[in-house]
CSV table of C-alpha atoms and ligand atoms in Angstrom, one decimal:
chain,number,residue,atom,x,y,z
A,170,UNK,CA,0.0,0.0,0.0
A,171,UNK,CA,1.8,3.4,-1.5
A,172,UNK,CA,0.2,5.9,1.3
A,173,UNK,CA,0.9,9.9,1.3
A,174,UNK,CA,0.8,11.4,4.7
A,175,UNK,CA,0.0,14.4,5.6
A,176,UNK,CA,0.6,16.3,8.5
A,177,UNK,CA,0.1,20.2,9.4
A,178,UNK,CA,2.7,20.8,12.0
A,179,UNK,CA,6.2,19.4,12.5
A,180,UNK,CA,5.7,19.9,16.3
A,181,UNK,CA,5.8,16.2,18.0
A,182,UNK,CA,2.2,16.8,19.4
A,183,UNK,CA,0.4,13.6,20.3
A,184,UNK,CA,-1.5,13.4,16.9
A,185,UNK,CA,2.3,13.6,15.0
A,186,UNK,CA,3.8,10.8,18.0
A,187,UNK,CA,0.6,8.8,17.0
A,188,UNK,CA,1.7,9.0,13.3
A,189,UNK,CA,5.6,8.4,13.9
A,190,UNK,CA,4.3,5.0,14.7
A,191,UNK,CA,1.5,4.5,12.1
A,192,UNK,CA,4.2,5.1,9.3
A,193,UNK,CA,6.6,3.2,10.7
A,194,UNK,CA,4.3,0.4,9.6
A,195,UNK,CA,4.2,1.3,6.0
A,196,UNK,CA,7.5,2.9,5.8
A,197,UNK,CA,8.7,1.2,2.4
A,198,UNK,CA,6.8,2.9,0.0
A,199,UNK,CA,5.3,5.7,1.6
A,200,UNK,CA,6.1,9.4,2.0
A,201,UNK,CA,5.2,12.1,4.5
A,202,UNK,CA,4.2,15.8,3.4
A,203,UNK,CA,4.5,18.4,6.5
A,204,UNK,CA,3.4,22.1,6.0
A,205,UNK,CA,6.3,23.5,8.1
A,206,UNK,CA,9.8,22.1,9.3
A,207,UNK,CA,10.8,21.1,12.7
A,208,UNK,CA,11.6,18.5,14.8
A,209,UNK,CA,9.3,16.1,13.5
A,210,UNK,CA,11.2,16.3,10.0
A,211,UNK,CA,14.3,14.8,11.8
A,212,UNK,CA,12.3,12.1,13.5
A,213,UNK,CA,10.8,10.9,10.3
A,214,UNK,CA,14.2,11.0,9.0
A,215,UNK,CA,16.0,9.2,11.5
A,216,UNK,CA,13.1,6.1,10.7
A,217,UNK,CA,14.2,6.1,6.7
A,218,UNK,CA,11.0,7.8,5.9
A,219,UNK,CA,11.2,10.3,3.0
A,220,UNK,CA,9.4,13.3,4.2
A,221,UNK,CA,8.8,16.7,1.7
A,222,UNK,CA,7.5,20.2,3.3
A,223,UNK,CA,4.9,22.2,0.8
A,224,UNK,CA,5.2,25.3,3.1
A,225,UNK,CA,1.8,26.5,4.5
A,226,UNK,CA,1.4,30.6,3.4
A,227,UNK,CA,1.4,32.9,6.3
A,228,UNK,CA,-2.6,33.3,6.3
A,229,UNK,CA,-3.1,29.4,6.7
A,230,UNK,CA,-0.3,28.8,9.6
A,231,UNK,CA,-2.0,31.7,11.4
A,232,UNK,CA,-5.4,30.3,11.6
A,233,UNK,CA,-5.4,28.7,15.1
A,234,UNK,CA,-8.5,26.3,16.9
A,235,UNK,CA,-10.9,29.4,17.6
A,236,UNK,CA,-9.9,32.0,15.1
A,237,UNK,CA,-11.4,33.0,11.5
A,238,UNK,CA,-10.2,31.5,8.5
A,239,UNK,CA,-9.5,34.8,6.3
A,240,UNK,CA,-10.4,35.3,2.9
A,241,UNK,CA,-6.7,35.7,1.8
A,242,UNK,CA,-6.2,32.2,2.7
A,243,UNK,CA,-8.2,30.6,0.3
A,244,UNK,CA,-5.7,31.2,-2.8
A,245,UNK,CA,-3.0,30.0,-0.6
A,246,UNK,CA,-5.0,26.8,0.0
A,247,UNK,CA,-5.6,26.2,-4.0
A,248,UNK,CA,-1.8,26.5,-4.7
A,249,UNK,CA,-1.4,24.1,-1.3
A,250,UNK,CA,-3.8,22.2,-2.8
A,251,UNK,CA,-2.6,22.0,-6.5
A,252,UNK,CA,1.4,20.6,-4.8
A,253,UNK,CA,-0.2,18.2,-2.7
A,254,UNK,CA,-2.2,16.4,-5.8
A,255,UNK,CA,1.4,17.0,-7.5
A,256,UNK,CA,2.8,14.5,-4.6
A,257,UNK,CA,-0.2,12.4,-4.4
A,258,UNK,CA,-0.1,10.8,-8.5
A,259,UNK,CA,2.4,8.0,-7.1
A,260,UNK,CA,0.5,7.0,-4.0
A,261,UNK,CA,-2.6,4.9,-3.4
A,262,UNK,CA,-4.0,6.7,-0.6
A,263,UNK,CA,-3.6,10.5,0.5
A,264,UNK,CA,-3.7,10.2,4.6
A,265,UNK,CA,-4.8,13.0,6.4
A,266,UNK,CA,-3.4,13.0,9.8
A,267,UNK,CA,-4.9,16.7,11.0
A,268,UNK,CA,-7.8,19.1,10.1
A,269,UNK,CA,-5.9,21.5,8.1
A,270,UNK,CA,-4.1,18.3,6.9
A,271,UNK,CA,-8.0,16.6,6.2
A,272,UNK,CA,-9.1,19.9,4.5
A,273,UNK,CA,-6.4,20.4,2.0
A,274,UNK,CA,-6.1,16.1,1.4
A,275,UNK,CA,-9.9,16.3,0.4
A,276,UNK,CA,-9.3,19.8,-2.0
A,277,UNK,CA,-6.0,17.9,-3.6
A,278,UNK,CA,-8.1,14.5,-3.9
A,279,UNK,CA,-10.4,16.6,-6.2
A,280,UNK,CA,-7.6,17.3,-8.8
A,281,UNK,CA,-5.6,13.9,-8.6
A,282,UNK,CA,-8.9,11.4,-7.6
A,283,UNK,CA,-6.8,9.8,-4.7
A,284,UNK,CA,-9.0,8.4,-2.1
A,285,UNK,CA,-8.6,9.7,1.3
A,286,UNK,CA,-8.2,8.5,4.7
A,287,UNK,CA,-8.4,11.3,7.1
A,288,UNK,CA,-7.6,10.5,11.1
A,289,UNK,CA,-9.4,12.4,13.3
A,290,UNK,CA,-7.6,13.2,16.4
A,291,UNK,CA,-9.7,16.2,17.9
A,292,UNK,CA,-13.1,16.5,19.8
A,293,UNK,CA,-15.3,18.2,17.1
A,294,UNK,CA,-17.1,21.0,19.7
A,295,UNK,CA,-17.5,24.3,20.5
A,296,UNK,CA,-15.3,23.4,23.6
A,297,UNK,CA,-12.1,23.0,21.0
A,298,UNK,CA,-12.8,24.8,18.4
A,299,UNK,CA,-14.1,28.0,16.1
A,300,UNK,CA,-17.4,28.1,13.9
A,301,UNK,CA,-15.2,28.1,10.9
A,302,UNK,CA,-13.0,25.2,11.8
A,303,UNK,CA,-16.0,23.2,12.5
A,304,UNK,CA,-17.5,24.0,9.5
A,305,UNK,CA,-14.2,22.8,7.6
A,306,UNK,CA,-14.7,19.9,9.4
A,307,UNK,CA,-17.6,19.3,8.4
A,308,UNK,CA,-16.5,19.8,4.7
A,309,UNK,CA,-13.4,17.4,5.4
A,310,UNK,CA,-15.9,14.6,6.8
A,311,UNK,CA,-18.1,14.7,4.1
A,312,UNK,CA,-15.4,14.3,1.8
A,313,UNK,CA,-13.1,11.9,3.3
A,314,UNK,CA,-13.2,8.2,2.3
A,315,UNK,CA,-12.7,7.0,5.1
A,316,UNK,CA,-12.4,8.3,8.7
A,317,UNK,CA,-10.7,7.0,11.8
A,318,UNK,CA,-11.1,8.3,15.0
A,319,UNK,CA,-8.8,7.8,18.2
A,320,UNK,CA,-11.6,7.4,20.3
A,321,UNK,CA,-15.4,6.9,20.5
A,322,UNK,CA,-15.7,10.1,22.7
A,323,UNK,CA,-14.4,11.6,19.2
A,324,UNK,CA,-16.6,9.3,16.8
A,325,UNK,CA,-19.2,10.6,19.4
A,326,UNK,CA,-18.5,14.6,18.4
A,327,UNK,CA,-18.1,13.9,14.6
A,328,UNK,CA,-21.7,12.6,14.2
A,329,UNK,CA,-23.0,15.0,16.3
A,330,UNK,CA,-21.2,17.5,13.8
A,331,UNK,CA,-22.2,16.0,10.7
A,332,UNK,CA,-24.3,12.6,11.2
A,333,UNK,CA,-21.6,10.4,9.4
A,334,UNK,CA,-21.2,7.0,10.6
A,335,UNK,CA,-20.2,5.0,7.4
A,336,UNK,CA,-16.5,4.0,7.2
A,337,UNK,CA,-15.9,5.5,10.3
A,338,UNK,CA,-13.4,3.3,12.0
A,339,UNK,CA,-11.9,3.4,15.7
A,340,UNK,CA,-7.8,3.2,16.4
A,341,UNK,CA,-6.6,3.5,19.5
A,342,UNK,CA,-3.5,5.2,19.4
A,343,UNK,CA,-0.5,2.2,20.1
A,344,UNK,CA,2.8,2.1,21.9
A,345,UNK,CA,6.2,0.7,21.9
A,346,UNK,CA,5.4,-0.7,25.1
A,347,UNK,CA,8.8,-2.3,25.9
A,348,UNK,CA,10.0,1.0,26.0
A,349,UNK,CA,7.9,2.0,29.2
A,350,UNK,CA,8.5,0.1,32.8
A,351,UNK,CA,11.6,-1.0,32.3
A,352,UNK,CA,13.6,0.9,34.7
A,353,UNK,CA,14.5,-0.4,38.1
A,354,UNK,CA,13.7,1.1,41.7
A,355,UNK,CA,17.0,2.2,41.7
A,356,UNK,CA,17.2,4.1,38.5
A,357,UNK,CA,13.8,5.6,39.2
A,358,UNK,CA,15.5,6.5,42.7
A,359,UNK,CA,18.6,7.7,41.0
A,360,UNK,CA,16.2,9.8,38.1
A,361,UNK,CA,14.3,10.8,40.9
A,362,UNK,CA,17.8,12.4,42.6
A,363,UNK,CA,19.1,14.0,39.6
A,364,UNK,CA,15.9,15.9,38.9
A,365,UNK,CA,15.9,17.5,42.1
A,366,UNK,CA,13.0,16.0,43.8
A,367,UNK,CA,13.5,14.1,47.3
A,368,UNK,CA,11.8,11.3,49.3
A,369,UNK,CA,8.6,12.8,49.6
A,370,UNK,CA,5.5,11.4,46.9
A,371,UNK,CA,5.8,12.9,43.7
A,372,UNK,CA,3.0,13.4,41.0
A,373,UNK,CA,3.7,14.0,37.6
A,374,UNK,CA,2.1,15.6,34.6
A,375,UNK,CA,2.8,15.1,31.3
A,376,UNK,CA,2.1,17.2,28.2
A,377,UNK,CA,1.9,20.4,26.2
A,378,UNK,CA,1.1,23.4,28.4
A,379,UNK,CA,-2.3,24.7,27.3
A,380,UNK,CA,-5.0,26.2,29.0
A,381,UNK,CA,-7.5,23.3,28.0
A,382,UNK,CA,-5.0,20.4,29.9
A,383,UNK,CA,-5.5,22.2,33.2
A,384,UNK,CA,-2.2,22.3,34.6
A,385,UNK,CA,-3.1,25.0,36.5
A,386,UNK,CA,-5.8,22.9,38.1
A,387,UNK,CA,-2.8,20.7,38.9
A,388,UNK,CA,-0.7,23.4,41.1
A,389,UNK,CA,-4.2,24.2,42.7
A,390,UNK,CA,-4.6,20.6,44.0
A,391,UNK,CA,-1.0,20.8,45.3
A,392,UNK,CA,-1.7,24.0,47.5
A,393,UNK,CA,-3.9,21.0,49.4
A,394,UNK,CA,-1.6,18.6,49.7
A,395,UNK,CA,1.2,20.0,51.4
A,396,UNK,CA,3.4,16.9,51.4
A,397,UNK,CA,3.3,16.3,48.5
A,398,UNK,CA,5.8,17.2,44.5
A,399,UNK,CA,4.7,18.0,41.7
A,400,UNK,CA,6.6,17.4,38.0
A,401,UNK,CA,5.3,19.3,35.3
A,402,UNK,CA,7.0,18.2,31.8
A,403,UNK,CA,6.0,19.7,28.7
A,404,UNK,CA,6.7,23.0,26.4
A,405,UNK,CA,3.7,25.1,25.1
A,406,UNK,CA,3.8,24.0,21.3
A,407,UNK,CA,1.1,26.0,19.8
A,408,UNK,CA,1.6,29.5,20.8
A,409,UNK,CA,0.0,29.4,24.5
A,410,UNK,CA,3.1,31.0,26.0
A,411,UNK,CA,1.2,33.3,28.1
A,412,UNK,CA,-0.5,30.4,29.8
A,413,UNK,CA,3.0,29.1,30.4
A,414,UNK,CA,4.0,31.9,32.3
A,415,UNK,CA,1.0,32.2,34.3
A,416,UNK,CA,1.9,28.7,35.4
A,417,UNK,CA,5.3,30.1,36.7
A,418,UNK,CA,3.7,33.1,38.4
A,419,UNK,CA,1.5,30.5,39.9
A,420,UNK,CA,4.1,28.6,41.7
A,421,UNK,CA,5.5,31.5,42.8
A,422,UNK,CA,2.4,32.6,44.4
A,423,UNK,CA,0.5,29.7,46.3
A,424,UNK,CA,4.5,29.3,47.8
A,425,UNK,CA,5.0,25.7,45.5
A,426,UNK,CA,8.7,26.7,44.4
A,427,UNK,CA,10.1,24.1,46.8
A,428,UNK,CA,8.5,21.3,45.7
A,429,UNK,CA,7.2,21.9,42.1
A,430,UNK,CA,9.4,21.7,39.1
A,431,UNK,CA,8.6,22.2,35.2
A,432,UNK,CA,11.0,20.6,32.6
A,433,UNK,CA,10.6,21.9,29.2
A,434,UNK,CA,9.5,19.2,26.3
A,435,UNK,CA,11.6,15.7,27.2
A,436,UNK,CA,12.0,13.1,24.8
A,437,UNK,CA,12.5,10.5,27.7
A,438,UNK,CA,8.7,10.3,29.1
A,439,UNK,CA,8.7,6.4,30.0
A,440,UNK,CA,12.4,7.4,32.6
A,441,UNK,CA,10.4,10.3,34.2
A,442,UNK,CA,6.8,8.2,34.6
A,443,UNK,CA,9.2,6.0,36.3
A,444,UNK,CA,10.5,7.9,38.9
A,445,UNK,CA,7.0,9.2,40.1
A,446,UNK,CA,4.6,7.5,42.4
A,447,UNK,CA,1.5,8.9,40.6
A,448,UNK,CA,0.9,10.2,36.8
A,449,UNK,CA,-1.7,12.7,36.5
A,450,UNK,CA,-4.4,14.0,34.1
A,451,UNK,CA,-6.0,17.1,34.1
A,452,UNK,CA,-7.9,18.2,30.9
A,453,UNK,CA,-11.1,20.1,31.7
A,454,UNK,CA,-12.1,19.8,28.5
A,455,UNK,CA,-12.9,16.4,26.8
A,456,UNK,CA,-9.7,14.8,25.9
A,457,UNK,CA,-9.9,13.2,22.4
A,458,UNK,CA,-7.9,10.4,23.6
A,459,UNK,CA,-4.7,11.0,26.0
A,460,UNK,CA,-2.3,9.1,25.3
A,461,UNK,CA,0.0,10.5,28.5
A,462,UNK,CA,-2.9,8.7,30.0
A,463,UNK,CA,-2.0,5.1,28.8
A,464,UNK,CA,1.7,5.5,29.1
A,465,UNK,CA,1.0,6.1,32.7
A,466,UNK,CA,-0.4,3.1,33.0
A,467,UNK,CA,2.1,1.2,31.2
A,468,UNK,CA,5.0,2.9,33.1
A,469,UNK,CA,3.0,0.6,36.0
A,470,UNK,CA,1.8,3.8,37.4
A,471,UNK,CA,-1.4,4.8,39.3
A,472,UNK,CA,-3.3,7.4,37.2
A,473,UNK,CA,-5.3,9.9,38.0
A,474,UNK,CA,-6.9,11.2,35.1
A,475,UNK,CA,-10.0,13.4,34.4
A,476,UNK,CA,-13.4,11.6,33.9
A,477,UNK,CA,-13.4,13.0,30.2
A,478,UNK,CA,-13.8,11.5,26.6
A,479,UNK,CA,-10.3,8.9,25.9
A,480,UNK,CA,-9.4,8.5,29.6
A,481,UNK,CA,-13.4,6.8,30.3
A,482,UNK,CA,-12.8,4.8,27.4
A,483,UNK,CA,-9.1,3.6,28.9
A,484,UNK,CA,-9.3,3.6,32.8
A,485,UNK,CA,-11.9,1.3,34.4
A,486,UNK,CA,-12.1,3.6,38.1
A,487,UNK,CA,-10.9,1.8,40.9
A,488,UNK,CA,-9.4,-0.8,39.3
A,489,UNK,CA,-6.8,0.3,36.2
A,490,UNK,CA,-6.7,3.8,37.5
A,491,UNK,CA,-9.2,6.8,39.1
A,492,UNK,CA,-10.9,9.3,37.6
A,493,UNK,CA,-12.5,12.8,39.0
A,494,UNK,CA,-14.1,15.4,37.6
A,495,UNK,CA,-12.6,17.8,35.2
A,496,UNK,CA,-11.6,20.8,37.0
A,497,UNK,CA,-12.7,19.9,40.4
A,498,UNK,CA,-9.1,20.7,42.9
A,499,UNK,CA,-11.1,18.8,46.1
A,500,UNK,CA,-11.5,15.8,43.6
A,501,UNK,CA,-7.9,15.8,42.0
A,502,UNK,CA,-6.2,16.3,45.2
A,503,UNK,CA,-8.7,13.5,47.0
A,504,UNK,CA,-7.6,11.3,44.4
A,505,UNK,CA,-4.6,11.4,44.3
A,506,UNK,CA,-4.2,11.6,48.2
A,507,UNK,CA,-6.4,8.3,48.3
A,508,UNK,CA,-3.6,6.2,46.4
A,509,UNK,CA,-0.5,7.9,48.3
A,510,UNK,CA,-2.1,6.6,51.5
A,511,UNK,CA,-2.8,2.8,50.0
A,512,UNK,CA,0.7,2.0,48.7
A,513,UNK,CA,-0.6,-1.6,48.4
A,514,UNK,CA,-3.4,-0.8,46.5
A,515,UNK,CA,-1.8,1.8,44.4
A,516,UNK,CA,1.0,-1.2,43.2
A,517,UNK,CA,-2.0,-3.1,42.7
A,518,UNK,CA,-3.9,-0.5,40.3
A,519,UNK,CA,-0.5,0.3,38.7
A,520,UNK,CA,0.0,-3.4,37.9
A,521,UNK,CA,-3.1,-3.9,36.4
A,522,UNK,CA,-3.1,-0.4,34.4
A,523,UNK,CA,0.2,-1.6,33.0
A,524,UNK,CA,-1.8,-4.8,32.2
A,525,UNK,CA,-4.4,-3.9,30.5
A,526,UNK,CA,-2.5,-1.2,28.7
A,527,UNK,CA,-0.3,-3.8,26.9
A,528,UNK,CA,-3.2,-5.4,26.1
A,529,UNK,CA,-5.2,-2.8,24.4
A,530,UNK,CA,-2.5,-0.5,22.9
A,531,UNK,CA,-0.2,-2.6,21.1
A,532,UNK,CA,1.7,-1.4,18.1
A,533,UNK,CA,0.6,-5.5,16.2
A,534,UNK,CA,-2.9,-4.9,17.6
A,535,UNK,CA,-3.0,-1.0,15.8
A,536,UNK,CA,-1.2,-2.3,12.7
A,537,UNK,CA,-3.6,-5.3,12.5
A,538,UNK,CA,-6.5,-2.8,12.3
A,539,UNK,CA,-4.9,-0.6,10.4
A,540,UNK,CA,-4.1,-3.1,7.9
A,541,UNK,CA,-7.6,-4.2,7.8
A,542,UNK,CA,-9.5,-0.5,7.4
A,543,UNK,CA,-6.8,0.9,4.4
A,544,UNK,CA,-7.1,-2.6,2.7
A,545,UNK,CA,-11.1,-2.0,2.7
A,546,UNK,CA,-11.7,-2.1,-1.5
A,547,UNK,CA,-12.5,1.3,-2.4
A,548,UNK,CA,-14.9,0.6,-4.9
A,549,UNK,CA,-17.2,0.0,-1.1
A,550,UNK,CA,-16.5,3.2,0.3
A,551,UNK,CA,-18.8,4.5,-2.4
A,552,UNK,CA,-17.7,8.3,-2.1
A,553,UNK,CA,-18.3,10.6,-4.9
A,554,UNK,CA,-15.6,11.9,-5.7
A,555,UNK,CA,-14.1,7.9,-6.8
A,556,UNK,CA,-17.9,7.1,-8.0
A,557,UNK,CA,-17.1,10.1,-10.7
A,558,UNK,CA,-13.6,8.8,-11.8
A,559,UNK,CA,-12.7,6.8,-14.9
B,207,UDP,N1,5.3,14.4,25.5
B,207,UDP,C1,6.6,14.3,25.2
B,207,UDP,N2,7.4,15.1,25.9
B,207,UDP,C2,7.0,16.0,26.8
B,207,UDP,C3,5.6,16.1,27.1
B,207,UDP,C4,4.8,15.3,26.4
B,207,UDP,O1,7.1,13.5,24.4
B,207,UDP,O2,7.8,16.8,27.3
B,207,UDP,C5,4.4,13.4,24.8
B,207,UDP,C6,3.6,12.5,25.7
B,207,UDP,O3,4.4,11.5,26.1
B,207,UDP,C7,2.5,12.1,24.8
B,207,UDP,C8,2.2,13.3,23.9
B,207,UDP,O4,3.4,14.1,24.1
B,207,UDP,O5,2.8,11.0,24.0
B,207,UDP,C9,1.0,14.1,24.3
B,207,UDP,O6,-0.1,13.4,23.8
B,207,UDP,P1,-1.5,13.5,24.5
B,207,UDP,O7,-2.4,12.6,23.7
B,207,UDP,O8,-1.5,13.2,25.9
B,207,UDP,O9,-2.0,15.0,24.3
B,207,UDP,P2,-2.0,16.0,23.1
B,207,UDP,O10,-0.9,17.0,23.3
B,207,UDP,O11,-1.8,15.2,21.9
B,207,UDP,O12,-3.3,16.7,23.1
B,208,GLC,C1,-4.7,14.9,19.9
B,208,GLC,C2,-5.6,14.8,21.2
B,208,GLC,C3,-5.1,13.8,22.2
B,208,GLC,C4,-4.8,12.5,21.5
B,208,GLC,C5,-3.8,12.7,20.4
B,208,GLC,C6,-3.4,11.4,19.6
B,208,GLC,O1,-3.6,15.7,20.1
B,208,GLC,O2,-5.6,16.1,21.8
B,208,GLC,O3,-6.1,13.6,23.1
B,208,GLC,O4,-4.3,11.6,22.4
B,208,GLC,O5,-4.3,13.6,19.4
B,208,GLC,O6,-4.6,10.8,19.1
């Protein structure tokens, strides 16, 4: 199968760490298309997959979840448009792997009558996004081939949007999950050391800083539980810098600087879940999926996530992990205070997290579905745009 992927950003977001391992899969004779450079260019590169930028115009990197598309952008898109059906004449598949990705793979498919797979990573609500990106959604569903969505929380929000259900597939997000639990107590002790942090429990938080993942719901909760650090790992990726320094001031103001640290965007996630004694989630919007949710769990890990979207469809409460209501401090810090005082039943949950993670979120188990969606014959998917071509 000769798949094009395309990507918007060259940020390693979770939607581009999702497709580092998709592609891996179908690495011999596919090629990825980015709208910018960055580091994701280098990680592509460093798996032997070819990768090509067709640079997005000023007016169409601007655009951002809740803002307007302009009018100036349109001719951008076109000319976008018109490279990407240049690239896609040798492939078999155009895959979409964003929404500005999914909007310009469904205007190229017009021109060079490529089929396309677009996977849907994002919550399609007012909660997430603009009226105009929703209404490219929309556009992009209706014209897509086929759909895959990370979660059913997503698959949930994209029929709300635009009542399509046919060829609309579910994949999980998948792991290399012999790269997660594998250090000892005494490396996590020794990691532990080196970062700074001492005896006392420490929580960790993974991810991009953004106002939506509620990290500042996170240094609320600590103010109420004085004994307790707190590791917050993650860069702001799409321009939420200002929420990144609010976070400082934070820590600086409910008198955390002792025991809170932030480490800016680590490639090493599976050493750092290791050295703490709880990973924590605190979206307070619906999370599409969360994937720092599962490697949590398969770091062997007690997570506390919020009771949103993916982490429902991933944590079974009380048993694989807890969850609490989005943005509720009492709840978070209850939470996590419940498995700090059960050591034996946190081990317990954390064993059977990691369990039931390797279970469900296997690379072989994503491939095997993948394999068996893009294989679908497309004379089935019955979409118009293939129905119209020779
Ligand atoms: N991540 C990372 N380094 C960091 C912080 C986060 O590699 O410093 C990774 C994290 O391990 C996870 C991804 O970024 O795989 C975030 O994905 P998630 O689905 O949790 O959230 P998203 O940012 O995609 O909404
Ligand atoms: C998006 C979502 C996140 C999901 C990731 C991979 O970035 O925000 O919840 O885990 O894509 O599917």
């Amino acid at each position: 199968m000769k798949i094009l992927f395309v990507d918007q950003t060259a940020k390693l977001g979770g939607g581009e760490l999702a497709l580092l391992e998709i592609v891996k899969h179908y690495r011999t004779e596919s090629k990825v298309i980015l709208f910018e450079d960055g580091p994701l260019v280098s990680e592509l590169q460093q798996r032997d997959v070819p990768v090509g930028i067709i640079k997005s115009a000023q007016s169409i990197s601007c655009i951002r979840r809740s803002s307007r598309i302009p009018l100036t952008s349109v001719a951008a898109m076109v000319k976008m448009a018109r490279d990407l059906a240049v690239e896609a004449k040798d492939f078999d598949y155009i895959f979409a792997n964003s929404q500005k990705a999914g909007l310009l793979s469904v205007l190229a498919s017009h021109l060079s009558k490529k089929p396309v797979i677009w996977y849907l990573h994002d919550i399609l609500t007012s909660e997430h996004f603009g009226r105009a990106q929703l209404f490219a959604a929309k556009y992009t569903a209706r014209r897509s081939n086929q759909i895959l969505v990370n979660s059913e929380a997503t698959r949930d929000s994209l029929i709300a949007l635009t009542s399509r259900e046919k060829d609309v597939h579910l994949v999980y997000n998948a792991f290399d999950t012999a790269t997660y639990g594998r250090s000892s107590k005494a490396e996590n002790a020794n990691t532990r050391r080196q970062l700074g942090f001492d005896k006392r429990p420490l929580v960790g938080l993974f991810g991009r800083l953004a106002p939506w993942k509620g990290q500042d719901v996170f240094l609320r909760a600590l103010t109420q539980m004085p004994a307790v650090q707190g590791m917050i790992v993650g860069s702001p990726l799409f321009g939420e810098d200002t929420y990144a320094e609010s976070l400082r001031r934070d820590v600086h103001d409910f008198g955390l600087s002792e025991r809170v640290k932030f480490l800016d965007f680590q490639k090493d996630i599976p050493s750092l879940m290791g050295a703490c004694d709880v990973v924590a989630h605190t979206s307070i919007a619906p999370e599409p999926f969360g994937r720092v949710v599962v490697e949590g769990m398969l770091a062997g890990k007690p997570v506390v996530a919020s009771q949103t979207g993916g982490p429902n469809e991933i944590i079974e409460h009380g048993v694989t992990g807890v969850l609490y209501a989005p943005g509720d401090v009492q709840a978070l810090s209850h939470s996590v205070m419940s498995v700090i005082d059960n050591p034996e039943a946190a081990a317990t949950m954390g064993r059977c997290g990691r369990e039931s993670a390797l279970r469900r979120f296997s690379l072989e188990g994503m491939y095997t579905r993948l394999d068996e969606v893009i294989q679908v014959p497309l004379q089935t998917v019955g979409h118009p745009i293939l129905s119209t071509s020779p």
